[in-house]
Coordinates of C-alpha atoms and ligand atoms in Angstrom, one line a residue:
Chain A
X46 CA 0.0 0.0 0.0
X47 CA 1.4 3.4 -1.0
X48 CA 1.3 6.3 1.4
X49 CA -1.7 8.7 1.0
X50 CA -1.0 12.0 -0.6
X51 CA 0.2 14.7 1.8
X52 CA -2.7 16.9 0.6
X53 CA -5.9 15.5 -0.8
X54 CA -8.7 17.9 -1.6
X55 CA -12.1 16.7 -2.9
X56 CA -15.0 18.8 -4.2
X57 CA -14.0 22.0 -2.4
X58 CA -16.5 24.9 -2.7
X59 CA -16.7 28.2 -1.0
X60 CA -19.0 31.1 -1.7
X61 CA -19.2 34.6 -0.1
X62 CA -22.8 35.4 -0.5
X63 CA -23.6 35.3 -4.2
X64 CA -19.9 35.3 -5.1
X65 CA -18.4 31.9 -5.6
X66 CA -14.7 32.0 -4.8
X67 CA -13.9 28.3 -5.1
X68 CA -16.2 26.4 -7.4
X69 CA -15.3 22.7 -6.9
X70 CA -11.7 21.8 -6.7
X71 CA -10.0 18.4 -6.5
X72 CA -6.3 18.3 -5.9
X73 CA -3.8 15.7 -4.7
X74 CA -0.2 16.7 -3.8
X75 CA 2.2 13.8 -3.2
X76 CA 5.0 13.9 -0.6
X77 CA 7.9 16.1 -1.7
X78 CA 5.9 17.6 -4.5
X79 CA 5.9 21.3 -5.3
X80 CA 2.7 22.7 -6.8
X81 CA 2.6 26.3 -7.9
X82 CA -0.8 28.0 -8.4
X83 CA -1.1 30.8 -10.8
X84 CA -4.1 32.7 -12.0
X85 CA -5.6 36.2 -12.3
X86 CA -6.3 38.2 -9.2
X87 CA -9.7 37.4 -7.6
X88 CA -9.9 33.9 -9.1
X89 CA -9.9 32.3 -5.6
X90 CA -6.3 31.3 -5.1
X91 CA -6.1 32.7 -1.5
X92 CA -9.5 31.4 -0.6
X93 CA -8.5 27.9 -1.8
X94 CA -5.3 28.0 0.4
X95 CA -7.3 29.4 3.4
X96 CA -9.9 26.6 3.0
X97 CA -7.2 23.9 3.2
X98 CA -6.5 24.8 6.9
X99 CA -10.1 26.0 7.5
X100 CA -9.2 29.6 8.2
X101 CA -12.1 29.9 5.8
X102 CA -14.7 27.2 6.2
X103 CA -15.6 25.6 2.9
X104 CA -19.2 25.1 2.1
X105 CA -18.6 21.7 0.6
X106 CA -15.8 19.2 0.1
X107 CA -13.2 17.5 2.2
X108 CA -9.5 18.1 2.9
X109 CA -7.1 15.4 4.1
X110 CA -3.6 15.8 5.3
X111 CA -1.6 12.6 4.9
X112 CA -4.9 10.8 5.0
X113 CA -6.3 12.6 8.1
X114 CA -9.4 14.8 7.6
X115 CA -9.1 18.4 8.6
X116 CA -12.1 20.5 9.4
X117 CA -14.7 18.2 8.2
X118 CA -14.9 14.4 8.3
X119 CA -17.2 11.7 7.2
X120 CA -20.0 11.1 9.7
X121 CA -20.9 7.6 10.8
X122 CA -24.5 8.2 9.6
X123 CA -23.2 9.2 6.2
X124 CA -22.4 12.6 4.9
X125 CA -19.9 14.8 6.7
X126 CA -19.7 16.7 9.9
X127 CA -17.6 19.5 11.2
X128 CA -14.8 18.6 13.5
X129 CA -14.7 20.1 17.0
X130 CA -12.5 23.2 17.6
X131 CA -10.0 21.1 19.5
X132 CA -9.7 18.5 16.7
X133 CA -9.2 21.4 14.2
X134 CA -6.6 23.0 16.4
X135 CA -4.7 19.7 16.6
X136 CA -4.7 19.3 12.8
X137 CA -3.7 22.9 11.9
X138 CA 0.0 22.8 12.9
X139 CA 0.5 20.0 10.4
X140 CA -0.1 22.6 7.7
X141 CA 2.2 25.7 7.7
X142 CA 0.7 28.8 6.1
X143 CA 2.8 31.8 5.0
X144 CA 0.9 35.0 4.3
X145 CA 1.6 37.7 1.7
X146 CA 1.6 40.3 4.6
X147 CA 3.7 38.1 6.9
X148 CA 1.4 38.7 10.0
X149 CA 4.3 38.4 12.4
X150 CA 3.3 39.1 16.0
X151 CA 4.7 42.6 16.5
X152 CA 4.8 42.4 20.3
X153 CA 7.2 39.4 20.3
X154 CA 10.8 39.3 19.2
X155 CA 11.8 37.4 16.0
X156 CA 13.0 34.5 18.2
X157 CA 9.7 34.4 20.2
X158 CA 7.6 34.5 17.1
X159 CA 9.3 31.3 16.1
X160 CA 9.6 29.6 19.5
X161 CA 6.1 30.5 20.9
X162 CA 4.0 27.9 19.2
X163 CA 6.3 24.9 19.8
X164 CA 6.5 25.9 23.5
X165 CA 2.7 26.4 24.0
X166 CA 1.3 23.8 21.6
X167 CA 3.9 21.1 21.6
X168 CA 5.0 21.4 25.2
X169 CA 8.7 21.8 24.1
X170 CA 11.0 23.2 26.8
X171 CA 11.7 26.9 26.4
X172 CA 15.4 26.4 26.2
X173 CA 15.1 23.7 23.6
X174 CA 12.5 25.6 21.6
X175 CA 14.7 28.7 21.6
X176 CA 17.7 26.7 20.5
X177 CA 15.7 25.3 17.6
X178 CA 14.3 28.7 16.7
X179 CA 17.9 30.1 16.8
X180 CA 19.0 27.3 14.5
X181 CA 16.2 28.0 12.1
X182 CA 16.8 31.7 12.0
X183 CA 20.5 31.2 11.6
X184 CA 19.9 28.9 8.6
X185 CA 17.8 31.7 7.1
X186 CA 20.6 34.2 7.6
X187 CA 18.9 35.9 10.6
X188 CA 21.2 34.8 13.4
X189 CA 21.9 38.4 14.3
X190 CA 18.3 39.4 14.2
X191 CA 16.8 36.9 16.7
X192 CA 16.4 39.5 19.4
X193 CA 14.8 42.2 17.1
X194 CA 11.2 43.1 17.1
X195 CA 9.3 42.7 13.8
X196 CA 9.0 46.5 13.4
X197 CA 12.8 46.6 13.2
X198 CA 13.1 44.0 10.4
X199 CA 13.0 44.6 6.7
X200 CA 10.2 43.0 4.6
X201 CA 12.5 40.2 3.4
X202 CA 13.6 39.5 6.9
X203 CA 10.0 39.5 8.2
X204 CA 9.0 37.0 5.6
X205 CA 11.9 34.7 6.4
X206 CA 11.0 34.9 10.1
X207 CA 7.4 34.0 9.1
X208 CA 8.6 31.0 7.2
X209 CA 10.7 29.9 10.2
X210 CA 7.7 30.4 12.5
X211 CA 5.6 28.0 10.3
X212 CA 8.5 25.5 10.0
X213 CA 9.1 25.4 13.8
X214 CA 5.9 23.4 14.1
X215 CA 7.4 20.8 11.7
X216 CA 4.5 20.8 9.3
X217 CA 4.0 18.1 6.7
X218 CA 2.8 20.6 4.2
X219 CA 3.7 24.3 3.6
X220 CA 1.2 26.7 1.9
X221 CA 2.5 30.0 0.6
X222 CA 0.1 32.8 -0.5
X223 CA 2.0 35.1 -2.7
X224 CA 5.0 35.2 -0.3
X225 CA 7.0 37.7 -2.3
X226 CA 4.2 40.0 -3.5
X227 CA 4.7 42.5 -0.7
X228 CA 8.5 42.6 -0.9
X229 CA 10.8 45.0 -2.6
X230 CA 12.1 43.6 -5.8
X231 CA 15.7 43.3 -4.6
X232 CA 14.8 40.9 -1.7
X233 CA 12.4 38.7 -3.6
X234 CA 15.3 36.6 -4.7
X235 CA 16.4 35.9 -1.1
X236 CA 13.0 34.5 -0.1
X237 CA 12.6 32.5 -3.3
X238 CA 16.0 31.0 -2.9
X239 CA 15.0 29.9 0.6
X240 CA 11.8 28.3 -0.7
X241 CA 13.8 26.5 -3.3
X242 CA 16.1 25.1 -0.6
X243 CA 13.1 23.9 1.3
X244 CA 11.8 22.3 -1.8
X245 CA 15.1 20.5 -2.4
X246 CA 15.1 19.2 1.1
X247 CA 11.8 17.4 0.3
X248 CA 9.2 19.7 1.8
X249 CA 5.8 19.4 0.3
X250 CA 4.6 22.8 -0.9
X251 CA 1.7 24.6 -2.5
X252 CA 2.8 28.0 -3.6
X253 CA 0.5 30.7 -5.0
X254 CA 2.8 33.0 -6.9
X255 CA 3.2 35.4 -9.8
X256 CA 6.9 34.5 -10.1
X257 CA 6.8 32.4 -13.2
X258 CA 10.5 32.0 -13.2
X259 CA 10.4 30.4 -9.8
X260 CA 7.4 28.2 -10.8
X261 CA 9.2 27.0 -13.9
X262 CA 12.4 26.1 -12.0
X263 CA 11.0 24.7 -8.8
X264 CA 7.4 23.4 -9.5
X265 CA 6.7 19.8 -10.3
X266 CA 3.3 20.9 -11.4
X267 CA 1.6 24.2 -12.2
X268 CA -2.1 24.7 -11.6
X269 CA -3.8 27.5 -13.5
X270 CA -6.8 28.7 -11.5
X271 CA -9.6 30.6 -13.2
X272 CA -12.9 31.6 -11.8
X273 CA -12.5 29.3 -8.7
X274 CA -11.6 26.2 -10.7
X275 CA -8.5 24.4 -11.8
X276 CA -8.6 25.4 -15.5
X277 CA -5.4 23.8 -16.5
X278 CA -2.7 21.7 -14.8
X279 CA 0.6 20.2 -15.9
X280 CA 4.4 20.2 -15.7
X281 CA 5.9 23.7 -16.0
X282 CA 7.2 23.5 -19.5
X283 CA 4.0 22.1 -20.9
X284 CA 1.8 24.6 -19.1
X285 CA 3.9 27.7 -19.7
X286 CA 5.2 26.9 -23.2
X287 CA 2.2 25.2 -24.6
X288 CA -0.9 26.5 -22.9
X289 CA -4.0 24.8 -24.2
X290 CA -6.6 27.4 -23.3
X291 CA -7.0 30.9 -24.6
X292 CA -7.5 32.1 -21.0
X293 CA -4.1 30.8 -19.9
X294 CA -2.4 32.2 -23.1
X295 CA -3.9 35.6 -22.3
X296 CA -2.8 35.3 -18.6
X297 CA 0.7 34.4 -19.6
X298 CA 0.9 37.2 -22.1
X299 CA 0.9 39.7 -19.2
X300 CA 4.2 38.3 -18.0
X301 CA 6.1 39.0 -21.3
Chain B
X223 CA -16.7 86.3 51.9
X224 CA -13.9 84.3 53.4
X225 CA -13.3 80.6 53.4
X226 CA -13.7 79.0 56.8
X227 CA -11.3 76.0 56.6
X228 CA -12.2 74.9 60.1
X229 CA -15.5 73.6 58.6
X230 CA -13.4 71.1 56.6
X231 CA -10.9 70.2 59.4
X232 CA -13.6 69.8 62.0
X233 CA -15.4 67.3 59.7
X234 CA -12.3 65.6 58.3
X235 CA -13.5 62.3 59.7
X236 CA -16.7 62.3 57.8
X237 CA -14.9 63.3 54.6
X238 CA -12.4 60.5 55.1
X239 CA -15.1 57.9 55.6
X240 CA -16.9 59.2 52.5
X241 CA -13.7 59.0 50.5
X242 CA -13.0 55.5 51.6
X243 CA -16.5 54.4 50.7
X244 CA -16.2 56.0 47.3
X245 CA -13.0 54.3 46.6
X246 CA -14.4 51.0 47.7
X247 CA -17.6 51.3 45.6
X248 CA -15.6 52.5 42.5
X249 CA -12.9 49.9 42.7
X250 CA -15.5 47.1 43.2
X251 CA -17.6 48.4 40.3
X252 CA -14.6 48.9 38.0
X253 CA -13.2 45.4 38.6
X254 CA -16.5 43.6 38.3
X255 CA -17.4 45.8 35.3
X256 CA -14.2 44.8 33.5
X257 CA -14.8 41.1 34.3
X258 CA -18.3 41.2 32.9
X259 CA -17.1 43.3 29.9
X260 CA -14.8 40.7 28.4
X261 CA -17.3 37.9 27.8
X262 CA -19.9 40.4 26.6
X263 CA -17.5 41.8 24.1
X264 CA -16.5 38.3 22.9
X265 CA -20.2 37.4 22.5
X266 CA -20.8 40.6 20.6
X267 CA -17.9 39.8 18.2
X268 CA -19.3 36.4 17.5
X269 CA -20.4 35.9 13.8
X270 CA -23.4 34.0 15.1
X271 CA -26.5 36.2 15.6
X272 CA -27.8 34.1 18.5
X273 CA -24.5 34.9 20.4
X274 CA -24.0 38.6 19.4
X275 CA -27.6 39.7 19.7
X276 CA -28.0 39.3 23.4
X277 CA -24.7 41.1 23.9
X278 CA -25.8 44.0 21.7
X279 CA -29.1 44.2 23.7
X280 CA -27.2 44.2 27.0
X281 CA -24.9 47.0 25.9
X282 CA -27.6 49.1 24.5
X283 CA -29.9 48.6 27.5
X284 CA -27.4 49.8 30.0
X285 CA -25.8 52.5 27.8
X286 CA -29.0 54.3 27.1
X287 CA -30.4 55.0 30.5
X288 CA -29.1 57.7 32.8
X289 CA -27.3 56.1 35.7
X290 CA -29.5 57.7 38.3
X291 CA -32.6 56.2 36.6
X292 CA -31.0 52.8 36.3
X293 CA -30.0 52.9 40.0
X294 CA -33.5 53.7 41.1
X295 CA -34.9 51.0 38.9
X296 CA -32.6 48.5 40.6
X297 CA -33.3 49.8 44.1
X298 CA -37.0 49.8 43.8
X299 CA -37.3 47.0 41.2
X300 CA -35.2 44.2 42.6
X301 CA -37.4 43.7 45.7
X302 CA -40.2 42.8 43.3
X303 CA -38.0 39.8 42.3
X304 CA -37.4 38.9 45.9
X305 CA -33.9 40.4 45.9
X306 CA -33.4 42.6 48.9
X307 CA -29.9 44.1 48.8
X308 CA -28.2 46.7 50.9
X309 CA -28.3 50.1 49.2
X310 CA -24.5 50.0 49.0
X311 CA -24.6 46.5 47.3
X312 CA -27.3 47.6 45.0
X313 CA -25.2 50.6 44.1
X314 CA -22.1 48.6 43.3
X315 CA -24.1 46.1 41.2
X316 CA -25.8 48.9 39.3
X317 CA -22.5 50.8 38.7
X318 CA -20.7 47.6 37.7
X319 CA -23.4 46.7 35.1
X320 CA -23.5 50.3 33.9
X321 CA -19.8 50.4 33.5
X322 CA -19.6 46.9 31.9
X323 CA -21.6 48.2 29.0
X324 CA -19.0 50.9 28.2
X325 CA -16.1 48.6 29.0
X326 CA -17.5 45.9 26.7
X327 CA -17.6 48.4 23.8
X328 CA -14.0 49.4 24.6
X329 CA -12.9 45.8 24.7
X330 CA -14.6 45.2 21.4
X331 CA -13.1 48.2 19.8
X332 CA -9.7 47.3 21.1
X333 CA -9.9 43.8 19.8
X334 CA -11.0 45.1 16.4
X335 CA -8.1 47.5 16.4
X336 CA -5.7 44.6 16.1
X337 CA -5.4 43.6 12.4
X338 CA -7.3 40.5 11.4
X339 CA -4.1 38.8 10.2
X340 CA -2.9 38.6 13.8
X341 CA -5.7 36.3 14.8
X342 CA -5.4 34.3 11.5
X343 CA -1.7 33.7 11.9
X344 CA -2.2 32.5 15.5
X345 CA -5.1 30.2 14.5
X346 CA -3.3 28.9 11.4
X347 CA -0.4 27.7 13.6
X348 CA -2.8 25.9 15.9
X349 CA -3.6 28.2 18.7
X350 CA -7.1 28.0 20.1
X351 CA -9.3 31.1 19.9
X352 CA -8.9 31.8 23.6
X353 CA -5.1 31.3 23.5
X354 CA -4.8 33.5 20.4
X355 CA -6.8 36.2 22.3
X356 CA -4.7 36.0 25.4
X357 CA -1.2 35.7 23.8
X358 CA -1.5 37.6 20.5
X359 CA -4.5 39.9 20.6
X360 CA -4.7 41.2 24.2
X361 CA -1.1 42.4 24.4
X362 CA -1.6 44.4 21.2
X363 CA -4.9 45.9 22.1
X364 CA -3.7 47.4 25.4
X365 CA -2.5 50.6 23.8
X366 CA -6.2 51.3 22.7
X367 CA -7.8 49.7 25.7
X368 CA -6.0 51.3 28.6
X369 CA -6.5 55.0 27.8
X370 CA -10.2 54.4 27.0
X371 CA -10.7 52.2 30.0
X372 CA -9.1 55.0 32.2
X373 CA -11.7 57.5 31.0
X374 CA -14.6 55.2 31.7
X375 CA -13.2 54.3 35.1
X376 CA -12.9 58.0 36.0
X377 CA -16.6 58.5 34.9
X378 CA -17.6 55.6 37.1
X379 CA -15.9 57.3 40.1
X380 CA -17.9 60.4 39.3
X381 CA -21.1 58.5 38.8
X382 CA -20.7 56.8 42.1
X383 CA -21.9 60.1 43.6
X384 CA -25.4 59.2 42.5
X385 CA -25.4 56.6 45.3
X386 CA -26.0 59.5 47.6
X387 CA -29.6 59.4 46.5
X388 CA -29.9 56.0 48.3
X389 CA -28.2 57.5 51.4
X390 CA -25.1 55.4 50.9
X391 CA -22.5 57.2 53.0
X392 CA -20.1 57.9 50.2
X393 CA -18.2 61.1 49.6
X394 CA -21.0 63.2 48.1
X395 CA -23.5 62.0 50.8
X396 CA -21.1 62.9 53.6
X397 CA -20.6 66.3 52.0
X398 CA -24.3 66.9 52.0
X399 CA -24.5 65.8 55.7
X400 CA -21.7 68.2 56.6
X401 CA -23.4 71.0 54.7
X402 CA -26.7 70.3 56.5
X403 CA -24.8 70.7 59.8
X404 CA -22.7 73.7 59.0
X405 CA -24.7 75.6 56.3
X406 CA -21.4 76.2 54.5
X407 CA -22.0 74.8 51.1
X408 CA -19.1 76.4 49.3
X409 CA -16.4 75.1 51.7
X410 CA -18.0 71.7 51.7
X411 CA -18.3 71.3 48.0
X412 CA -14.9 72.7 47.4
X413 CA -13.5 70.0 49.7
X414 CA -15.6 67.3 48.1
X415 CA -14.5 68.4 44.6
X416 CA -10.9 68.4 45.6
X417 CA -11.1 64.9 47.0
X418 CA -12.8 63.6 43.8
X419 CA -10.1 65.3 41.8
X420 CA -7.4 63.6 43.9
X421 CA -9.1 60.2 43.6
X422 CA -9.5 60.3 39.8
X423 CA -5.9 61.6 39.5
X424 CA -4.7 58.6 41.5
X425 CA -6.8 56.2 39.4
X426 CA -5.3 57.6 36.2
X427 CA -1.8 57.2 37.6
X428 CA -2.7 53.6 38.5
X429 CA -3.8 52.9 34.9
X430 CA -0.7 54.6 33.5
X431 CA 1.4 52.3 35.7
X432 CA -0.4 49.2 34.5
X433 CA 0.0 50.4 31.0
X434 CA 3.7 50.6 31.4
X435 CA 3.8 47.2 33.2
X436 CA 1.5 45.4 30.8
X437 CA 2.0 47.2 27.6
X438 CA 5.6 48.6 27.7
X439 CA 6.9 45.6 25.9
X440 CA 4.0 45.3 23.6
X441 CA 4.3 48.9 22.5
X442 CA 7.9 48.6 21.3
X443 CA 6.6 47.4 18.0
X444 CA 4.5 50.4 17.2
X445 CA 5.3 53.9 16.0
X446 CA 4.9 56.9 18.2
X447 CA 2.5 58.4 15.7
X448 CA 0.2 55.4 16.1
X449 CA 0.3 55.8 19.9
X450 CA -0.5 59.5 19.6
X451 CA -3.5 58.6 17.5
X452 CA -4.7 56.1 20.0
X453 CA -4.4 58.6 22.8
X454 CA -6.3 61.2 20.8
X455 CA -9.1 58.8 20.0
X456 CA -9.5 58.0 23.6
X457 CA -10.2 61.6 24.5
X458 CA -13.9 61.3 23.6
X459 CA -15.7 61.7 26.9
X460 CA -17.8 58.7 27.9
X461 CA -19.9 57.5 29.4
X462 CA -22.5 60.1 28.8
X463 CA -25.4 59.9 31.2
Ligands
ADP16 N1 -13.9 37.3 3.3 C1 -14.4 37.5 2.1 N2 -15.7 38.1 2.0 C2 -16.2 38.3 0.8 N3 -15.6 38.0 -0.4 C3 -14.4 37.5 -0.3 C4 -13.7 37.2 0.9 N4 -12.5 36.7 0.6 C5 -12.4 36.7 -0.7 N5 -13.6 37.1 -1.3 C6 -13.8 37.2 -2.8 O1 -13.6 35.9 -3.3 C7 -13.0 36.1 -4.6 C8 -11.7 35.3 -4.6 O2 -10.8 36.0 -3.7 P1 -9.3 35.5 -3.4 O3 -9.3 34.1 -3.0 O4 -8.6 36.4 -2.5 O5 -8.6 35.6 -4.9 P2 -7.1 35.6 -5.3 O6 -6.3 35.2 -4.1 O7 -7.0 34.6 -6.4 O8 -6.8 37.0 -5.8 C9 -12.8 37.5 -4.8 O9 -13.8 38.0 -5.7 C10 -12.9 38.2 -3.5 O10 -13.4 39.5 -3.6
MG17 MG1 -4.8 36.3 -3.1

């Protein structure tokens, strides 16, 4: 028996009032796979990521992390039922989410941003958690910044701390929502390089991005989202060089 | 006309008793009011109408009646429900509930002043709602919460004077007693006003200290312009009654 996919999404739907943001998505991501999601603004990419860890509660569909349901699970009587808040809180650390706007905790130092969740949620000793956090920060070139408050960090540094914060919980899957869109052009490369290293180490990743160069180099598969659906999906060369749909061709033409 | 300070010194004992009672009533009402305010604010923030609606009703109920009317309603109304409380207790309960409506709005505003992404990043990593509130939201909301809560607390100290209508021996009541004995209203109310001023100044100093203790670290992340704006916004006088 082969291991279940790290991420398995089935029939995911989410509407905001009359506006359908995610209109029925199925997606499997295998261990170590890197999937990049591209698509026009407003097509539901963020909503899709946020539905995976139930920051946004999907209207329909199921999500499994390495075979375990998150948020909603099959009910004994048939159909599905929502998990309890405690069940959901236990599942969430298995998925790391990196936001476009970082959302670091401004009242905590860089080190504490990284160490806090392992200490509180995993019961790791403070000294051990801090040592691990320092090691993570050092790996990301932030050894000298551990004691800084987020307000005293540059955008690129903030995003690297945010990635370290998510990794500190040892997630099985990392989700990135346009991680470089809020960064100055000169530091975008630093963050992308770090993500590439993560990918090479075998992390499973789903990355919403407008960085086609990164997607082409790093992704195993690219997903083109359009109007809340997966409109096209395939290996980078195929999808970028030989788009099948007119919509994708048009979308790609904006990057020339 | 000259001031006869002996009127104050001769009755210093009564003024002191009154001041102590006022401090006791105010502190009890402020602390209970704050304790009630947090759950009310959290209910009000709930996306579910069945949760938020009662909280809205609670706040609007207590915010839209003059305190003196509310106190009378409690004093004369509670016995109908078989609840016979001492005037002092009735007063503290009424003042606490009255204050809790204002405090609840302050807590709600303070929570909303923290960007949504803060709660989301805390939940995404696996913190429960209450843990995220405690560890991530509360430290960041203090810079809004404390100045506004100071204002409301000062208003509650002043409103506590209304308990004099129930013959509770607090500061204003004692002043009226002294006035009745001495027929020297100017001296008496000058003394009373000065003591109120001293008490509210002490209270404000207490809040400033707690702000430094609790929020000093939290504030390091924010610009001074932001803090100035927070102070300015908190200048709106409330409660109005
Ligand atoms: N909380 C929300 N409330 C209402 N509408 C929303 C909300 N979040 C997203 N939407 C809408 O859903 C659609 C998809 O948004 P989003 O997932 O952010 O797209 P993308 O990330 O691809 O730009 C948009 O039309 C957006 O306006
Ligand atoms: Mg988006």
